[in-house]
Amino acid sequence: MKASLAKEVNRIAGLISLAALTALAVGHTWPLLVGLGGYIIWSTRQLFALYSWLVRDDHTEPPDSIGLWGEFYTRLEHLFQKERRAQENLQGIIHRAQQSVNALDDVVILIDQHGYLEYWNHAAERAMGFNARQDLGQPLTNLIRHPRFTGYLSKGDFQDPLEIPSPVNDNRILQFRVTEFGIGEQLLIARDVTRLHHLEQMRKDFVANVSHELKTPLTVLKGYLETLLDTLPEEQARLRRALMQMDNQSNRMEALVADLLLLARLEGTEADSVRQAVPVHGMLNRMKENALAISSDKNHQIELDVPLDARLIANPAELESAFGNLITNAVKYTPANGTIRIRWWQDTRGAHFSVTDNGIGIDPAHIPRLTERFYRPDNSRVTETGGTGLGLAIVKHVMIRHNGRLEITSELSKGSTFTCHFPAERLVSKPTAVAG
């Protein structure tokens, strides 16, 4: 570039020198003016040629020129070629990315910060019925009108996926996951989980049907066992011991069947079929007395901290089942002379119920799985506690049906706290007094 610039300067200097010598020879300044004017006209023509070349779309052949202008054209042409190669590479990457997304069986939808459709793949056209001519730029909620989907997007909590029927086929179940990026933009990925949904429904139906069918023979068996125990002579100690063990196991099986039936009902029916202003203090006070009776041989100290006028809009039977499971668990896993605290309080976020004990505690690694059916951190306690392994699963489903959540904190050898959080819309009034 420096060499070209030096040549151009020398060329201008030579032109001026030649024009000046000619002007001296003829005794007039017009040769100098003609030389300078000619150079200006030539440069102006080069400038117009550059403009014409730049406004063309192809930029294929630059204008012919010499000197600094020729070097300038050459460098510009190299820059344009480099830009074209970069654009081609970028378009190739975009094309391959689109091909990859379109090859997916999962639905991929991109919406902007206002909720308008920007892009979708071929799977979305098949599963959602999208039409590029009509739907591009439309609000997504205008095309997927399911109330749960609209509420899911407006809530903005995408930690858990959403399952709804396909807009074009009610027999297909789609599971949506939402990822936020950029400034309010969202990427929606949906997959067909119809088969899994049917398998899950078959499992629920099987458990419910088997549990229901077991209820009648268990009742008959328990009736005969009770009759035999009542009529058996005291001297037949060995037979009595065997019958008592059978009776204990039948009681345990009956409790298991009852919990399975309750869990099946919680999963298979609509929430809030019964809504009442439940007097929480009376319910928990009754549960406290029952817990003291159960733990009489352990000498537990059970504290109750609940406002007298605390009330909650809920299904009373489901609420009693959830609270009863948590209190019973605390009694089972708290050693003799331990303390159990039952507490209820309200704040701006809603109502909260907690059961705290200073029992054996739970390894934090097990906490995420505690609400799974039949999951036990330590199988050696099954015989000792006699539980069904379904209590916390029931509590979780009751909380889901009441728009709440279950929180578990625990530490080995120091105890556990199980807290039920209810939303503020289920409150009836603020408490005014506290009783223990």
XYZ file of C-alpha atoms in Angstrom:
436
model
C 0.000 0.000 0.000
C 2.858 2.391 0.832
C 4.523 1.638 -2.502
C 1.290 2.353 -4.384
C 0.856 5.585 -2.491
C 4.444 6.635 -3.273
C 3.909 5.851 -6.964
C 0.721 7.935 -6.995
C 2.512 10.855 -5.327
C 5.362 10.602 -7.874
C 2.827 10.440 -10.709
C 1.101 13.619 -9.468
C 4.457 15.348 -8.956
C 5.579 14.378 -12.486
C 2.326 15.655 -13.975
C 2.653 18.980 -12.150
C 6.323 19.291 -13.139
C 5.545 18.608 -16.811
C 2.673 21.108 -16.762
C 4.876 23.705 -15.049
C 7.713 23.286 -17.592
C 5.236 23.568 -20.476
C 3.768 26.708 -18.884
C 7.282 28.254 -18.672
C 8.016 27.281 -22.247
C 4.893 28.909 -23.657
C 4.890 31.751 -21.192
C 1.376 31.046 -19.983
C -0.294 29.186 -17.082
C -2.927 27.341 -19.069
C -0.828 24.117 -19.441
C -0.636 23.915 -15.642
C -4.384 24.442 -15.321
C -5.107 21.855 -18.041
C -2.901 19.292 -16.311
C -4.498 19.797 -12.906
C -8.011 19.851 -14.411
C -7.340 16.672 -16.352
C -6.202 14.876 -13.186
C -9.287 16.076 -11.295
C -11.601 14.897 -14.099
C -9.881 11.491 -14.204
C -10.188 11.093 -10.417
C -13.846 12.138 -10.585
C -14.504 9.518 -13.239
C -12.811 6.924 -11.044
C -15.046 7.996 -8.143
C -18.202 7.610 -10.260
C -16.986 4.208 -11.492
C -16.419 3.149 -7.869
C -19.945 4.239 -6.936
C -21.467 2.390 -9.896
C -19.533 -0.739 -8.954
C -20.568 -0.537 -5.289
C -24.278 -0.155 -6.015
C -24.255 -3.282 -8.196
C -25.343 -6.452 -6.434
C -22.825 -8.814 -7.941
C -19.507 -6.916 -7.484
C -18.010 -9.386 -9.968
C -15.611 -7.342 -12.087
C -14.111 -4.108 -10.653
C -13.433 -1.205 -13.046
C -10.052 -1.162 -14.799
C -7.711 1.441 -13.371
C -4.107 2.150 -12.562
C -2.200 3.492 -9.649
C -3.761 4.030 -6.269
C -7.278 3.580 -7.637
C -6.386 0.181 -9.075
C -4.937 -0.910 -5.730
C -8.086 0.349 -4.019
C -10.329 -1.674 -6.362
C -8.251 -4.791 -5.818
C -8.429 -4.560 -2.047
C -12.180 -3.903 -2.109
C -12.677 -6.919 -4.366
C -10.767 -9.112 -1.900
C -12.928 -7.839 0.965
C -16.121 -8.569 -0.988
C -14.917 -12.076 -1.803
C -14.112 -12.709 1.851
C -17.547 -11.428 2.874
C -19.252 -13.635 0.265
C -17.413 -16.695 1.544
C -18.421 -15.858 5.127
C -22.054 -15.414 4.073
C -22.008 -18.694 2.181
C -20.546 -20.484 5.215
C -23.134 -18.894 7.493
C -25.976 -19.798 5.141
C -24.646 -23.338 4.976
C -24.603 -23.580 8.779
C -28.144 -22.180 9.001
C -29.330 -24.568 6.291
C -27.780 -27.595 8.035
C -29.214 -26.467 11.372
C -32.684 -26.167 9.834
C -32.324 -29.579 8.224
C -31.297 -31.064 11.579
C -34.216 -29.463 13.429
C -36.665 -30.508 10.712
C -35.390 -34.093 10.956
C -36.361 -34.254 14.646
C -39.497 -36.095 15.697
C -39.901 -33.605 18.539
C -41.751 -30.344 18.014
C -39.527 -27.230 18.078
C -41.161 -23.795 18.279
C -39.474 -20.404 18.631
C -41.486 -17.422 19.888
C -40.367 -13.833 20.406
C -40.633 -11.686 23.533
C -44.254 -10.827 22.693
C -45.315 -14.448 22.311
C -45.478 -14.375 18.499
C -44.394 -17.313 16.361
C -41.023 -16.844 14.688
C -40.082 -20.372 13.611
C -41.179 -24.005 13.848
C -40.013 -27.291 12.372
C -41.845 -29.871 10.245
C -42.860 -31.868 13.331
C -44.763 -28.802 14.589
C -46.737 -28.674 11.364
C -47.750 -32.307 11.799
C -48.487 -32.209 15.536
C -49.875 -28.660 15.798
C -51.316 -28.061 12.353
C -49.293 -24.854 11.825
C -49.491 -23.201 8.399
C -46.601 -20.988 7.298
C -48.821 -18.692 5.198
C -51.320 -17.999 7.977
C -49.619 -18.595 11.317
C -46.187 -16.987 11.070
C -46.156 -13.956 13.362
C -49.362 -14.999 15.134
C -49.608 -15.260 18.963
C -48.952 -18.860 19.984
C -51.873 -18.833 22.424
C -54.212 -18.155 19.496
C -53.193 -21.478 17.964
C -52.926 -23.568 21.143
C -56.026 -22.598 23.088
C -55.876 -25.168 25.881
C -56.476 -23.322 29.227
C -53.666 -25.203 30.980
C -51.202 -24.196 28.248
C -52.176 -20.524 28.480
C -51.842 -20.599 32.259
C -48.517 -22.415 31.998
C -47.004 -19.721 29.769
C -48.433 -16.816 31.779
C -47.225 -18.252 35.093
C -43.646 -18.366 33.858
C -42.617 -21.350 36.022
C -41.139 -23.877 33.602
C -39.382 -26.159 36.069
C -41.879 -28.961 35.416
C -43.135 -29.961 31.946
C -46.751 -29.634 30.847
C -48.791 -32.427 29.267
C -51.834 -31.549 27.166
C -53.656 -33.104 24.187
C -52.481 -32.174 20.706
C -54.484 -29.283 19.149
C -55.198 -31.422 16.082
C -55.723 -34.820 17.738
C -57.157 -35.243 21.220
C -55.892 -38.838 21.338
C -52.269 -37.697 21.235
C -50.623 -36.342 24.395
C -47.800 -33.821 24.037
C -45.309 -32.926 26.756
C -44.060 -29.322 26.554
C -40.820 -27.949 27.949
C -39.943 -24.252 27.733
C -36.461 -22.718 27.708
C -36.065 -18.963 28.000
C -33.211 -17.106 26.268
C -32.341 -13.668 24.993
C -34.697 -10.870 26.026
C -37.973 -12.620 26.754
C -37.668 -15.105 23.879
C -38.704 -18.723 24.423
C -37.890 -22.066 22.848
C -40.631 -24.679 23.169
C -39.883 -28.370 22.694
C -42.755 -30.847 22.691
C -42.648 -34.609 22.359
C -45.323 -37.216 21.889
C -45.776 -39.082 25.183
C -49.025 -40.801 24.243
C -47.587 -44.280 24.717
C -46.066 -43.415 28.096
C -49.318 -41.757 29.119
C -51.301 -44.869 28.192
C -48.842 -47.110 30.040
C -49.083 -44.903 33.119
C -52.858 -44.971 32.940
C -52.802 -48.758 32.594
C -50.565 -48.977 35.657
C -52.894 -46.760 37.672
C -55.942 -48.749 36.557
C -54.200 -52.024 37.362
C -53.204 -50.885 40.861
C -56.679 -49.500 41.531
C -58.438 -52.633 40.267
C -56.151 -55.048 42.114
C -56.450 -53.014 45.312
C -60.224 -53.007 44.996
C -60.325 -56.768 44.336
C -58.082 -57.463 47.345
C -60.353 -55.531 49.671
C -63.121 -58.182 49.810
C -60.939 -61.282 50.479
C -58.973 -59.316 53.071
C -62.174 -58.414 54.859
C -63.227 -62.078 54.909
C -59.791 -63.184 56.082
C -59.699 -60.623 58.868
C -63.191 -61.616 59.986
C -62.243 -65.286 60.345
C -58.979 -64.395 62.101
C -60.798 -62.228 64.640
C -63.341 -65.004 65.231
C -60.613 -67.591 65.726
C -58.700 -65.333 68.116
C -61.843 -64.695 70.154
C -62.780 -68.389 70.426
C -59.322 -69.958 70.725
C -58.544 -71.370 74.194
C -55.737 -69.620 76.080
C -53.735 -72.855 76.479
C -53.109 -73.058 72.722
C -50.394 -70.398 72.916
C -48.499 -71.505 69.808
C -51.579 -71.385 67.588
C -52.636 -68.064 69.126
C -49.231 -66.579 68.377
C -49.470 -67.690 64.750
C -52.974 -66.286 64.401
C -51.881 -62.972 65.933
C -49.017 -62.701 63.451
C -51.458 -63.428 60.633
C -53.810 -60.793 61.993
C -50.996 -58.220 62.197
C -49.948 -58.894 58.618
C -53.546 -58.751 57.400
C -53.923 -55.371 59.144
C -50.795 -54.160 57.419
C -52.073 -55.414 54.056
C -55.418 -53.757 54.686
C -53.651 -50.456 55.372
C -51.637 -50.908 52.169
C -54.789 -51.554 50.116
C -56.485 -48.527 51.687
C -53.505 -46.290 50.826
C -53.353 -47.643 47.271
C -57.043 -46.946 46.765
C -56.658 -43.447 48.195
C -53.652 -42.744 45.973
C -55.525 -44.035 42.925
C -58.436 -41.727 43.745
C -56.132 -38.738 44.208
C -54.497 -39.381 40.832
C -57.631 -40.263 38.918
C -60.134 -37.587 39.947
C -60.345 -33.855 39.477
C -59.044 -31.699 42.312
C -61.260 -29.626 44.582
C -64.372 -31.779 44.218
C -65.070 -30.736 47.826
C -64.120 -27.246 49.032
C -64.775 -26.166 52.609
C -63.394 -23.741 55.137
C -61.646 -26.391 57.241
C -61.096 -25.496 60.954
C -57.433 -26.406 61.133
C -56.990 -26.033 64.892
C -59.663 -28.575 65.765
C -58.324 -31.069 63.236
C -54.726 -30.778 64.434
C -55.693 -30.831 68.101
C -57.531 -34.119 67.507
C -54.516 -35.513 65.672
C -52.276 -34.478 68.556
C -54.399 -36.469 71.012
C -54.329 -39.495 68.709
C -50.555 -39.214 68.375
C -50.145 -39.072 72.168
C -52.236 -42.232 72.461
C -50.163 -44.033 69.825
C -46.848 -42.969 71.400
C -47.826 -43.511 75.044
C -45.056 -46.088 75.516
C -42.431 -43.685 74.076
C -43.329 -40.738 76.302
C -43.174 -38.222 73.462
C -43.638 -34.518 74.096
C -45.946 -33.163 71.373
C -46.273 -29.375 71.063
C -49.104 -27.709 69.146
C -48.706 -24.147 67.899
C -51.835 -23.378 65.869
C -54.094 -20.275 65.861
C -57.582 -20.989 67.195
C -59.365 -19.464 64.192
C -57.032 -20.798 61.479
C -59.019 -21.997 58.500
C -58.122 -23.222 55.037
C -60.201 -23.685 51.888
C -59.595 -27.380 51.242
C -60.967 -30.885 50.990
C -61.154 -31.889 54.678
C -60.724 -35.627 54.085
C -57.637 -35.111 51.911
C -56.212 -32.548 54.305
C -56.668 -34.897 57.255
C -54.986 -37.704 55.341
C -51.945 -35.560 54.503
C -51.534 -34.074 57.976
C -52.175 -37.448 59.615
C -49.449 -39.128 57.561
C -46.872 -36.492 58.507
C -47.714 -36.631 62.229
C -47.790 -40.448 62.256
C -44.380 -40.574 60.555
C -42.962 -38.235 63.185
C -44.275 -40.511 65.959
C -42.823 -43.620 64.275
C -39.336 -42.242 63.699
C -38.868 -40.227 66.897
C -37.186 -42.171 69.713
C -38.508 -42.352 73.271
C -38.671 -39.062 75.202
C -38.351 -37.147 71.931
C -40.120 -33.913 70.980
C -42.539 -33.348 68.109
C -43.699 -29.864 67.212
C -46.816 -29.239 65.112
C -47.026 -25.665 63.826
C -49.338 -23.572 61.625
C -48.668 -19.992 60.541
C -49.702 -17.542 57.860
C -47.914 -14.745 56.015
C -48.183 -12.833 52.745
C -47.221 -15.925 50.752
C -49.996 -18.109 52.199
C -50.470 -20.722 54.925
C -47.845 -23.127 56.210
C -48.084 -26.350 58.211
C -44.983 -28.060 59.587
C -44.159 -31.127 61.655
C -40.717 -31.079 63.269
C -39.126 -33.887 65.253
C -35.743 -34.584 66.816
C -35.691 -38.180 65.627
C -33.223 -40.225 63.614
C -33.292 -37.891 60.599
C -32.787 -38.648 56.913
C -29.690 -38.500 54.752
C -30.190 -35.437 52.457
C -29.272 -37.636 49.476
C -32.580 -39.495 49.901
C -34.821 -36.428 50.203
C -35.553 -35.948 46.443
C -36.991 -39.496 46.263
C -38.926 -39.614 49.521
C -42.289 -38.927 47.864
C -41.914 -41.844 45.452
C -44.169 -44.841 46.046
C -42.626 -47.479 48.326
C -39.294 -45.653 48.508
C -37.553 -46.122 51.856
C -34.148 -44.691 52.810
C -33.550 -47.691 55.083
C -35.358 -50.973 54.401
C -34.394 -52.281 57.833
C -37.065 -50.017 59.369
C -39.942 -51.521 57.411
C -40.682 -54.210 59.965
C -40.119 -51.858 62.885
C -42.484 -49.077 61.736
C -45.039 -51.162 59.851
C -45.699 -48.404 57.320
C -46.963 -48.883 53.769
C -44.377 -46.699 52.033
C -47.127 -44.603 50.456
C -47.661 -41.899 53.080
C -45.447 -39.203 51.575
C -46.692 -39.998 48.064
C -50.215 -39.334 49.343
C -49.075 -36.074 50.963
C -47.451 -34.938 47.702
C -50.584 -35.602 45.655
C -52.815 -33.886 48.219
C -50.577 -30.820 48.045
C -50.674 -30.826 44.244
C -54.482 -30.952 44.329
C -54.448 -27.966 46.717
C -51.992 -25.926 44.586
C -49.348 -26.290 47.279
C -46.025 -28.022 47.719
C -44.245 -30.204 50.255
C -40.833 -29.134 51.541
C -38.556 -31.580 53.386
C -35.462 -30.685 55.400
C -33.566 -33.205 57.495
C -30.218 -34.056 59.012
C -29.060 -37.406 60.289
C -29.318 -37.852 64.074
C -30.844 -34.369 64.445
C -34.385 -34.749 63.147
C -36.582 -33.696 60.255
C -39.061 -30.995 59.291
C -41.890 -31.583 56.814
C -43.588 -28.357 55.705
C -46.746 -27.980 53.613
C -47.009 -24.618 51.838
C -50.480 -23.484 50.687
C -51.078 -20.459 48.392
C -52.611 -17.267 49.789
C -55.863 -17.713 47.842
C -56.779 -20.643 50.109
C -56.717 -18.513 53.270
C -59.964 -17.598 54.993
C -58.892 -15.128 57.675
C -55.935 -14.053 59.727
C -55.439 -15.760 63.119
C -55.999 -13.751 66.236
C -55.062 -16.147 69.005
C -52.691 -19.043 69.529
C -53.278 -22.182 71.601
C -51.084 -25.117 72.389
